[in-house]
Coordinates of C-alpha atoms in Angstrom, one line a residue:
X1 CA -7.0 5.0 -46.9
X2 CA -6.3 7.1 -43.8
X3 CA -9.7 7.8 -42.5
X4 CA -10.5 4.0 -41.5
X5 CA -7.3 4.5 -39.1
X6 CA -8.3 8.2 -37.8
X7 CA -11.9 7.2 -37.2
X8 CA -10.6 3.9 -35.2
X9 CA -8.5 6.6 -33.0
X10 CA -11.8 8.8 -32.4
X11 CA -13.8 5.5 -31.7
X12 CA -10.9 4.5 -28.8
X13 CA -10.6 7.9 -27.7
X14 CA -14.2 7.9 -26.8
X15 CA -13.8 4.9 -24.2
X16 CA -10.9 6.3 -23.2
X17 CA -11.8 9.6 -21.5
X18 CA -15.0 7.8 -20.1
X19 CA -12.3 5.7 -18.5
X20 CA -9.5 8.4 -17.4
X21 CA -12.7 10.1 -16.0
X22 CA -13.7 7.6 -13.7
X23 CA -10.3 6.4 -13.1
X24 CA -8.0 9.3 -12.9
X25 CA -10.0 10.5 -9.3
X26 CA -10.7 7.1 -8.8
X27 CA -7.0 6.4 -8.0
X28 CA -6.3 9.7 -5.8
X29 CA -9.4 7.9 -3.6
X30 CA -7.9 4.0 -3.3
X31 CA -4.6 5.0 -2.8
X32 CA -5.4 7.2 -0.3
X33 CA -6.8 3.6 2.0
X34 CA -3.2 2.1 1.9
X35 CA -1.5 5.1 2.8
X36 CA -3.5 5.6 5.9
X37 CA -1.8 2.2 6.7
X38 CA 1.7 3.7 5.3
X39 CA 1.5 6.6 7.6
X40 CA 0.9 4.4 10.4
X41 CA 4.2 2.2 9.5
X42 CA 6.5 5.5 9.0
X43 CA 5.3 7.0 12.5
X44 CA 5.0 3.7 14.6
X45 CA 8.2 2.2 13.2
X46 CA 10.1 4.9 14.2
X47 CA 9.2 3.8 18.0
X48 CA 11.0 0.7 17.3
X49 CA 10.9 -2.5 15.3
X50 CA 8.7 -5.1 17.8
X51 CA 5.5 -1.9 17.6
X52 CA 6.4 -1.8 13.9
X53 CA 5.9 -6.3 13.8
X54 CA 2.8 -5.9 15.8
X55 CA 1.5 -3.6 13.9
X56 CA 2.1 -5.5 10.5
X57 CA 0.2 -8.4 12.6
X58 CA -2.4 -5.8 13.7
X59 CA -3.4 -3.9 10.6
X60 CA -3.7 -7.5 8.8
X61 CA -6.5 -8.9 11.0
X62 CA -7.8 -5.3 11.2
X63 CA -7.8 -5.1 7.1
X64 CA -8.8 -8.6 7.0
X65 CA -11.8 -8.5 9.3
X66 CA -13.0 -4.8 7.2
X67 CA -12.0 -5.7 3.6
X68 CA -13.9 -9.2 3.5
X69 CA -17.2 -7.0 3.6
X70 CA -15.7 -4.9 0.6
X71 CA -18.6 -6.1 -1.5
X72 CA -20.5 -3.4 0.5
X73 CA -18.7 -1.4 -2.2
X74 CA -18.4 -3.8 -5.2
X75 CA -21.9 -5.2 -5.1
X76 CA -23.5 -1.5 -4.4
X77 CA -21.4 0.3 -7.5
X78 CA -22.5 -2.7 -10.3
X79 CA -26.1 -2.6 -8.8
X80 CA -26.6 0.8 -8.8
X81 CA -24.5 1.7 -11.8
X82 CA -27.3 -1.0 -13.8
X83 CA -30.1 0.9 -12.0
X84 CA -28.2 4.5 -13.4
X85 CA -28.0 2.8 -17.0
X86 CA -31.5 1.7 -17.0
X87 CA -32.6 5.4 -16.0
X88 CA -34.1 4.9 -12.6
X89 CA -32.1 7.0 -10.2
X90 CA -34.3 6.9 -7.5
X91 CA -34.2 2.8 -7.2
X92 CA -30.5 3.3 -7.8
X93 CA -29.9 5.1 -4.4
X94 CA -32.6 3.2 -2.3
X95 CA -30.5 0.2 -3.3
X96 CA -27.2 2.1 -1.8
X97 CA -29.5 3.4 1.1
X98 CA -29.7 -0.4 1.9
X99 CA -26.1 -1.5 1.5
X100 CA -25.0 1.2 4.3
X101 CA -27.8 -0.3 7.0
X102 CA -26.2 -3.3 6.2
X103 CA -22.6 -1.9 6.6
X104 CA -24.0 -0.3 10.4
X105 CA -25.5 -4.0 11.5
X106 CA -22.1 -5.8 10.1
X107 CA -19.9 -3.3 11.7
X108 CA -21.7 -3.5 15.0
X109 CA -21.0 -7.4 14.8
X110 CA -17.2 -6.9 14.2
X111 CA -16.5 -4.9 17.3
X112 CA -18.6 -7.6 19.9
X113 CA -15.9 -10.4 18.0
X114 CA -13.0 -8.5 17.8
X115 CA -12.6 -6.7 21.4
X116 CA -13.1 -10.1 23.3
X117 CA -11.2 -12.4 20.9
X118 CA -7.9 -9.7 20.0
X119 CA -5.6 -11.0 21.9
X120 CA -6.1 -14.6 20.7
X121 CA -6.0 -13.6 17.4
X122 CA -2.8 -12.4 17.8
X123 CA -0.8 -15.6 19.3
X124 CA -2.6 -17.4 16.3
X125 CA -0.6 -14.7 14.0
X126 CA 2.6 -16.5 15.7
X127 CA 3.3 -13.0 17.3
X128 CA 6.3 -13.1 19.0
X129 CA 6.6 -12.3 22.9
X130 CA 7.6 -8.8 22.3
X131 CA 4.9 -8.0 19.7
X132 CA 2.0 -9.0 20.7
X133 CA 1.1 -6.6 23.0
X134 CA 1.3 -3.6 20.6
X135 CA -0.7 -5.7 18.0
X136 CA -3.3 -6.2 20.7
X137 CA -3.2 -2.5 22.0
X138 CA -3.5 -1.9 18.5
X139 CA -6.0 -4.3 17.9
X140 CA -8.7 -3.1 20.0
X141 CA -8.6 0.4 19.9
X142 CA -8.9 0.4 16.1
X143 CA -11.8 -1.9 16.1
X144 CA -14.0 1.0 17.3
X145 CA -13.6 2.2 14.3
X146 CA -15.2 -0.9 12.3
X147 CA -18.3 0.5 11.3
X148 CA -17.5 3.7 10.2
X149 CA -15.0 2.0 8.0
X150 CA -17.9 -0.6 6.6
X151 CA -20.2 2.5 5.9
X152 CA -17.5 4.4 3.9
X153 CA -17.3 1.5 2.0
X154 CA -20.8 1.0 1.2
X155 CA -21.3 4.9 0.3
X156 CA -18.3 5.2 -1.7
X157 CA -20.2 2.0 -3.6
X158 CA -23.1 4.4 -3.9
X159 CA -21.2 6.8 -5.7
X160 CA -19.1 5.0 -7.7
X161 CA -21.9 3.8 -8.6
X162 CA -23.4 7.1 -10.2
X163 CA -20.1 7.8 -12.2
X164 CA -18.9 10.2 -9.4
X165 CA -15.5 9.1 -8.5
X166 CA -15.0 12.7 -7.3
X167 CA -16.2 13.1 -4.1
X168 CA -14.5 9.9 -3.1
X169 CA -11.4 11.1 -3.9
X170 CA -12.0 14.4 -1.7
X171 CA -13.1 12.4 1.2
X172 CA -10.1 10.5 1.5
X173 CA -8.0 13.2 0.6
X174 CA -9.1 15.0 3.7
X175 CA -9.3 11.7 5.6
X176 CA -5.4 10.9 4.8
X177 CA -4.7 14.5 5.8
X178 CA -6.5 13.7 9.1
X179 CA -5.2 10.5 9.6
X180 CA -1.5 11.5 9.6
X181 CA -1.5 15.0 11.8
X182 CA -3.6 12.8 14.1
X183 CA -1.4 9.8 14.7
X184 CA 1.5 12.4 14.3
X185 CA -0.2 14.1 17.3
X186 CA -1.1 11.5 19.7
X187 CA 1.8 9.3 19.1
X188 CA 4.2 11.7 19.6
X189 CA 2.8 14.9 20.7
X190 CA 0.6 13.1 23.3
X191 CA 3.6 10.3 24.1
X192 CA 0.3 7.8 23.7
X193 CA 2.5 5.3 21.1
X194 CA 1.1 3.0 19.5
X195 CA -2.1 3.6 20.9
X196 CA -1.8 7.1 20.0
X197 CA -1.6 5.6 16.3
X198 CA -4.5 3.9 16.6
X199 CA -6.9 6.2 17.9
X200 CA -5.8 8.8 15.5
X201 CA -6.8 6.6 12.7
X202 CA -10.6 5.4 14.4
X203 CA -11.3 9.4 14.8
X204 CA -10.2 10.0 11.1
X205 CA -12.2 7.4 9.3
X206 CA -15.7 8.3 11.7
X207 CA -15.2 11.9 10.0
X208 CA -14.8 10.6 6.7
X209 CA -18.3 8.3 7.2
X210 CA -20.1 11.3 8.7
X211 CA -19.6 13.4 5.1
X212 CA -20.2 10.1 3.4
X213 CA -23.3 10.0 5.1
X214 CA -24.8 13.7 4.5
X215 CA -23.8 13.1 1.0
X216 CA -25.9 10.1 0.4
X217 CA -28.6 11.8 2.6
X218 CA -28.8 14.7 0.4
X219 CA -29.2 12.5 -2.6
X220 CA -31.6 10.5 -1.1
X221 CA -33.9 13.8 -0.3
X222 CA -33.6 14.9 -3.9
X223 CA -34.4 11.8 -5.6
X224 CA -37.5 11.2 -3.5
X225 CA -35.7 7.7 -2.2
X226 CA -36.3 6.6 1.3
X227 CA -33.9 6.7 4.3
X228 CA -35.5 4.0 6.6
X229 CA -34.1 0.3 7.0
X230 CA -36.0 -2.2 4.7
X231 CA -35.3 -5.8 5.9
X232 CA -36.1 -6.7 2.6
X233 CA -33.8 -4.3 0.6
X234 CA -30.9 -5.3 3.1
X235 CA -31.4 -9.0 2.8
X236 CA -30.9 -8.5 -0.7
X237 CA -28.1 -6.4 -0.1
X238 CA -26.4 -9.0 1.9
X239 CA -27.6 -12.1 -0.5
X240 CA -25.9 -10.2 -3.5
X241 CA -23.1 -9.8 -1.5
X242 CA -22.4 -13.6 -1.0
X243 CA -20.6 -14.9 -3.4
X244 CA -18.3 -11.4 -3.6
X245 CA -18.1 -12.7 0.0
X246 CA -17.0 -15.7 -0.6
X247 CA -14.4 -14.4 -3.5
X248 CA -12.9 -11.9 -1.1
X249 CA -12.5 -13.9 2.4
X250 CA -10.5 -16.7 -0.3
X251 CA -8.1 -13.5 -1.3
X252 CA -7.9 -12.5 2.6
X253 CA -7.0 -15.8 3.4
X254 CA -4.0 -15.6 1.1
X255 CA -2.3 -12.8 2.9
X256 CA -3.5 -14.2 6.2
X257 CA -1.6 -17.1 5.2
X258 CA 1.4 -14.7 3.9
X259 CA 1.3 -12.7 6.9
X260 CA 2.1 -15.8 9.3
X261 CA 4.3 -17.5 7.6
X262 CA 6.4 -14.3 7.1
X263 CA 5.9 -13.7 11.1
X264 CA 7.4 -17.7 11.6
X265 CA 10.3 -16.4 10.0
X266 CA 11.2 -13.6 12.4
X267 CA 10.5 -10.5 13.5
X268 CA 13.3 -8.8 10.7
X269 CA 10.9 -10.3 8.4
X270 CA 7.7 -10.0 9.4
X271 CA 8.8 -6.3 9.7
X272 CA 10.1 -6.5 6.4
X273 CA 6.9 -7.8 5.0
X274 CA 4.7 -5.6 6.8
X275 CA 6.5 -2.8 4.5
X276 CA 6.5 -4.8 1.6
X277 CA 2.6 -5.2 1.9
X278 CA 1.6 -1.9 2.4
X279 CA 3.5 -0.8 -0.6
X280 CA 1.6 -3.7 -2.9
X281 CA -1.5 -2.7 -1.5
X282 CA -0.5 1.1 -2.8
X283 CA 0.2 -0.9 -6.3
X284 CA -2.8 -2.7 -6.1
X285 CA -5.3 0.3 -5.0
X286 CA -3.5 2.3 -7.6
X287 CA -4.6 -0.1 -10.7
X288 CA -7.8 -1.2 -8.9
X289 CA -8.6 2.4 -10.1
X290 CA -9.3 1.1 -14.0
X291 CA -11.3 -1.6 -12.1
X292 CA -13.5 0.6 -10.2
X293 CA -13.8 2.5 -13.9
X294 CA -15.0 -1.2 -15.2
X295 CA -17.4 -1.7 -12.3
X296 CA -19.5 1.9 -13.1
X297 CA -19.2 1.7 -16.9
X298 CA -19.8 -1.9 -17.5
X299 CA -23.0 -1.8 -14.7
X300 CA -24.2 0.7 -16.8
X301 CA -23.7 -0.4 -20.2
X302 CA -25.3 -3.9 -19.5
X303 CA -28.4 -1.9 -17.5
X304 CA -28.5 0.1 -20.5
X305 CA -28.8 -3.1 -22.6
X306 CA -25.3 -2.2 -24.7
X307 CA -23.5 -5.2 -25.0
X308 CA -21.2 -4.0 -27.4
X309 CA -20.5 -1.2 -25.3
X310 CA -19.5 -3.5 -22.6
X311 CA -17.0 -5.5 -24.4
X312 CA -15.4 -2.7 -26.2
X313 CA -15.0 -0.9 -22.3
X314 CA -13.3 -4.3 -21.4
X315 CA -10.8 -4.3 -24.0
X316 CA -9.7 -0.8 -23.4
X317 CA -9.2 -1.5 -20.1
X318 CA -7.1 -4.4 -20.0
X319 CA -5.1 -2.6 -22.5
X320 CA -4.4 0.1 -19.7
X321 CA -4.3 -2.5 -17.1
X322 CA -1.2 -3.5 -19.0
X323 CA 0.4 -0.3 -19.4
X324 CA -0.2 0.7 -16.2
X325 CA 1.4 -2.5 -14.7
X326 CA 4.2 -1.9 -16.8
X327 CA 5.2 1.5 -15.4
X328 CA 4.9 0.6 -12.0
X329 CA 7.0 -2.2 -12.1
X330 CA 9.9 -0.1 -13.5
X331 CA 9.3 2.2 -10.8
X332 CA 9.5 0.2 -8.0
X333 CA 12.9 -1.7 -9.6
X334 CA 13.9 1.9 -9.6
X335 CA 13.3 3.2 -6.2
X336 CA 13.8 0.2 -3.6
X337 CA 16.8 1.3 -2.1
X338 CA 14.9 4.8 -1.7
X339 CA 11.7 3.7 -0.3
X340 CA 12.9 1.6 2.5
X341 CA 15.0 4.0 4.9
X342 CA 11.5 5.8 5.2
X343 CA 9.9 3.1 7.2
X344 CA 13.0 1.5 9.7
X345 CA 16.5 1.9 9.6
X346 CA 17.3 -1.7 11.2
X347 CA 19.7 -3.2 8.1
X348 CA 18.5 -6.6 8.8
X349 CA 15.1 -5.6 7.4
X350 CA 16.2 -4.2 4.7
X351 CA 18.3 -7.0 3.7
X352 CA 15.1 -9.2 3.9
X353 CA 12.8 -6.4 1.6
X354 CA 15.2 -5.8 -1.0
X355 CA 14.7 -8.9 -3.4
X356 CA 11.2 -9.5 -2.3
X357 CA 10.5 -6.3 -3.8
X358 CA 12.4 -7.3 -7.0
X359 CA 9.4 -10.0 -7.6
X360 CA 7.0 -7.0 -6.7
X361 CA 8.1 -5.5 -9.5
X362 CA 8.2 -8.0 -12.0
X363 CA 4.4 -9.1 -11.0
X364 CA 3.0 -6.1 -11.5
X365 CA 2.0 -6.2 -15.3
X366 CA 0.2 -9.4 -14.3
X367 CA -1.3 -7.5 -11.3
X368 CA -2.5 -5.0 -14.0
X369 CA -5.1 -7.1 -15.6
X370 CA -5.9 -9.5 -13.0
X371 CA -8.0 -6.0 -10.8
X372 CA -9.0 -4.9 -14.4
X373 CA -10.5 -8.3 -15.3
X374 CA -11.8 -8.3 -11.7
X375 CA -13.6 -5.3 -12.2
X376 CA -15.1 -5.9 -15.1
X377 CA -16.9 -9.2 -14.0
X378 CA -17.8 -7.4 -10.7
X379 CA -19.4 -5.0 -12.6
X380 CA -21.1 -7.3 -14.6
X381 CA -22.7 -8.9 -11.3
X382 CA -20.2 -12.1 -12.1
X383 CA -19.7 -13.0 -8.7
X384 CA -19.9 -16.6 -8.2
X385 CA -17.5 -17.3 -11.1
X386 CA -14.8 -15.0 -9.4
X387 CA -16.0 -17.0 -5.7
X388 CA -15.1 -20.7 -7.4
X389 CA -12.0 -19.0 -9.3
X390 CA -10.3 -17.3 -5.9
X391 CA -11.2 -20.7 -4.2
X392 CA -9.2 -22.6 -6.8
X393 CA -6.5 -19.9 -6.6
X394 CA -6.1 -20.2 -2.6
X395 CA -6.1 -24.4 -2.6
X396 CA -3.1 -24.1 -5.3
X397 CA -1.5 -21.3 -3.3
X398 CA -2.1 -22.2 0.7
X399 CA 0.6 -25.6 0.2
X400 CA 2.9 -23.9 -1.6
X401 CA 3.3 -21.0 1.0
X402 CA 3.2 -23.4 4.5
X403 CA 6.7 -24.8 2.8
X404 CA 8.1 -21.8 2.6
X405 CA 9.8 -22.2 6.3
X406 CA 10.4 -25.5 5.6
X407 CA 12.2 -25.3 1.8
X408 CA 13.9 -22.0 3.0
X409 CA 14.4 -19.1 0.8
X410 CA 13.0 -16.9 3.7
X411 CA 10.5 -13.7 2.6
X412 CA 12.2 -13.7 -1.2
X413 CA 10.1 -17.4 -1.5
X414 CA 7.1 -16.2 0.2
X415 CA 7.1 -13.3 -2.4
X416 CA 7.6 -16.1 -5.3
X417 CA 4.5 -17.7 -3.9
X418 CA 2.3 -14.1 -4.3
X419 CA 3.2 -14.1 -7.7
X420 CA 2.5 -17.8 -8.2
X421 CA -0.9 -16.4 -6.8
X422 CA -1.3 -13.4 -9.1
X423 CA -1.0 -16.0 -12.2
X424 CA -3.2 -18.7 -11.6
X425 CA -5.7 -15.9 -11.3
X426 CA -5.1 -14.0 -14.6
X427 CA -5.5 -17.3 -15.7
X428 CA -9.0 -17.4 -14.6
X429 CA -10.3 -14.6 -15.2
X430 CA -8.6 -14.2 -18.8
X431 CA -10.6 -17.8 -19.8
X432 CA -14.2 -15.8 -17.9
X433 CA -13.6 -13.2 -20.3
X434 CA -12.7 -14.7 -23.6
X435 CA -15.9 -16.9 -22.8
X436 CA -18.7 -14.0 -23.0
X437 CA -20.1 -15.5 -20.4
X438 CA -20.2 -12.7 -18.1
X439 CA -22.4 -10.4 -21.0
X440 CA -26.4 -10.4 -19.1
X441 CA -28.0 -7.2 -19.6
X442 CA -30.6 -5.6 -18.1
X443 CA -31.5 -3.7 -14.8
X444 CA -30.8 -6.2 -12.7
X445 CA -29.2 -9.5 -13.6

């Protein structure tokens, strides 16, 4: 009567390490990509509130215009992952050779849009009069730094990809490290402000993609896998990318939308939400780390043709999703009145933050399985069903945020609305799972 129950434990814990594996290091390498923006709001707002407004107006068109090419990652881990499960290493890293050409010739593209157009962008963030010119400053200097960004995303993908989680995690480590005694340096040391801040993050991220780089090359050379551009192998690249494209500009426009309305409402909260962000990014990247465990283990159970090894990977996760989500809400209920002091001292911010972050916490088990569920389909090449599903999920969210100045309620409504957001899209992705749907097998899908 007691084995059945013993053997089920040995049969979960199985999954389990395979998860913690990819996850554990997984989450010491996302957490470091908020935290580069962290260390850029404790140093800058130091310098004053209106730098530390145009930053949070800054560092959201700068996220935004990177991050909506994160399928450079996504797409690149499941596709490689399938080509690892199906045993053919060397088409695994030609396909991730092709997703960083791509990254160079997208990043390139950025910067000729971004330098001539910042400070436009800006005044249609409703920047105030005192802002916008450290958002702009900001702005531009940080765009040089585009493509080294895009081609860390694209070779992390690569990795990920082959269930190495690891060397990630050491990059970014470093890069962090880099990041901070840089803008430490130049903003203070150097008297260069915000500007300082700026460069100091464009220098630390070209590092980080030149190790990427000799990494993938090194791979490449021992795997027999060419290095040269293939237009072919990059259109793919891109055309897989599409409907991830699609999926992530939709979730970009929701905290583009966030961002100004909650800069409408003042610089206090604008501030106030530029903190709030960067910590729910940290909460996000930190259980988007089970969901870059989903993308390299379900890739390569379905390349491998294990179905059931799939499914069982997905219930595991979402069961740590959960957990995970849990934990992190009681710890952010716990240390609010802690964690703010470390970015401003201006009382009027912190009055705005305080129950804003109370809805933070209480979203955060929801957060949990929305990036796991997210992951899992990603993984499973899924991406136009999460493109229509984050569509759905912006056209229900983008009214109900533009009221927000007009209702009242200030940035504790525009919070409301985020988890309004968060639900109607564990609702969607709940009903992909449930379905099967998502289950193709095979090297590629």
């Amino acid at each position: 009567m007691t084995q059945a129950p013993a053997a089920s434990r040995a049969v979960r814990r199985r999954p389990d390490r395979e998860i913690l594996g990819l996850a554990v290091p997984a989450f010491g390498a996302l957490v470091a990509e908020p935290l580069f923006v962290m260390a850029d709001s404790a140093i800058v707002g130091h310098l004053g509130t209106a730098q530390l407004a145009g930053l949070g107006i800054a560092s959201a068109l700068l996220t935004t215009a990177v991050s909506v090419f994160v399928f450079l990652a996504y797409a690149t881990t499941a596709a490689v992952a399938r080509r690892v499960g199906a045993g053919d290493l060397r088409a695994a890293i030609r396909q991730g050779v092709d997703g960083i050409w791509l990254a160079l010739l997208l990043g390139a593209a950025l910067i000729v849009v971004v330098l001539p157009t910042a400070p436009g962008l800006v005044d249609l963030f409703g920047a105030s009069q005192t802002a916008a010119p450290y958002a702009t400053t900001y702005l531009r200097i940080s765009a040089l730094g585009i493509p080294a960004m895009l081609v860390v995303l694209a070779a992390t993908g690569v990795l990920r990809g082959l269930q190495d989680t690891r060397t990630p995690l050491y990059v970014a480590g470093a890069g962090f490290v880099a990041n901070a005694a840089l803008n430490a340096g130049l903003v203070y040391g150097a008297d260069l402000g915000i500007a300082g801040s700026a460069w100091g993050t464009v220098i630390a991220q070209c590092g980080m993609a030149a190790v990427y780089l000799r990494v993938v090359v090194r791979g490449a050379r021992r795997h027999g896998a060419s290095l040269r551009p293939d237009s072919a192998g990059i259109r793919a690249s891109a055309q897989a990318g599409v409907p991830l494209l699609v999926r992530t500009l939709s979730l970009r426009a929701v905290l583009m939308i966030a961002t100004a309305v909650a800069a409408r409402l003042g610089d206090a909260d604008i501030a106030a939400h530029q903190i709030i962000l960067s910590l729910w990014s940290l909460l996000a990247f930190a259980l988007d780390a089970i969901a870059i465990a989903g993308q390299a283990i379900i890739g390569r159970y379905l390349g491998a043709n294990d179905p059931q090894g799939a499914h069982e990977a997905c219930r595991r996760m979402v069961q740590w999703g959960l957990v995970v989500g849990v934990v992190l809400g009681l710890l952010v209920l716990v240390t609010r009145p802690l964690f703010l002091p470390l970015f401003t001292s201006d009382a009027v911010v912190h009055r705005a933050a305080l129950p804003a972050l109370v809805l933070v916490a209480v979203s955060q088990p929801i957060c949990g399985v929305v990036f796991v569920l997210d992951g899992v389909l990603m993984g499973a090449g899924d991406g136009p069903y999460l493109a229509w599903a984050m569509l759905l999920t912006l056209a229900v969210f983008a009214p109900v945020a533009l009221f927000v100045p007009v209702l009242g309620g200030g940035l504790t409504a525009l919070w409301a609305a985020m988890t309004l957001m968060m639900t109607v899209r564990l609702l969607t992705l709940w009903l992909r799972s449930r379905s099967g749907r998502w289950i193709v097998t095979g090297a590629t899908r």
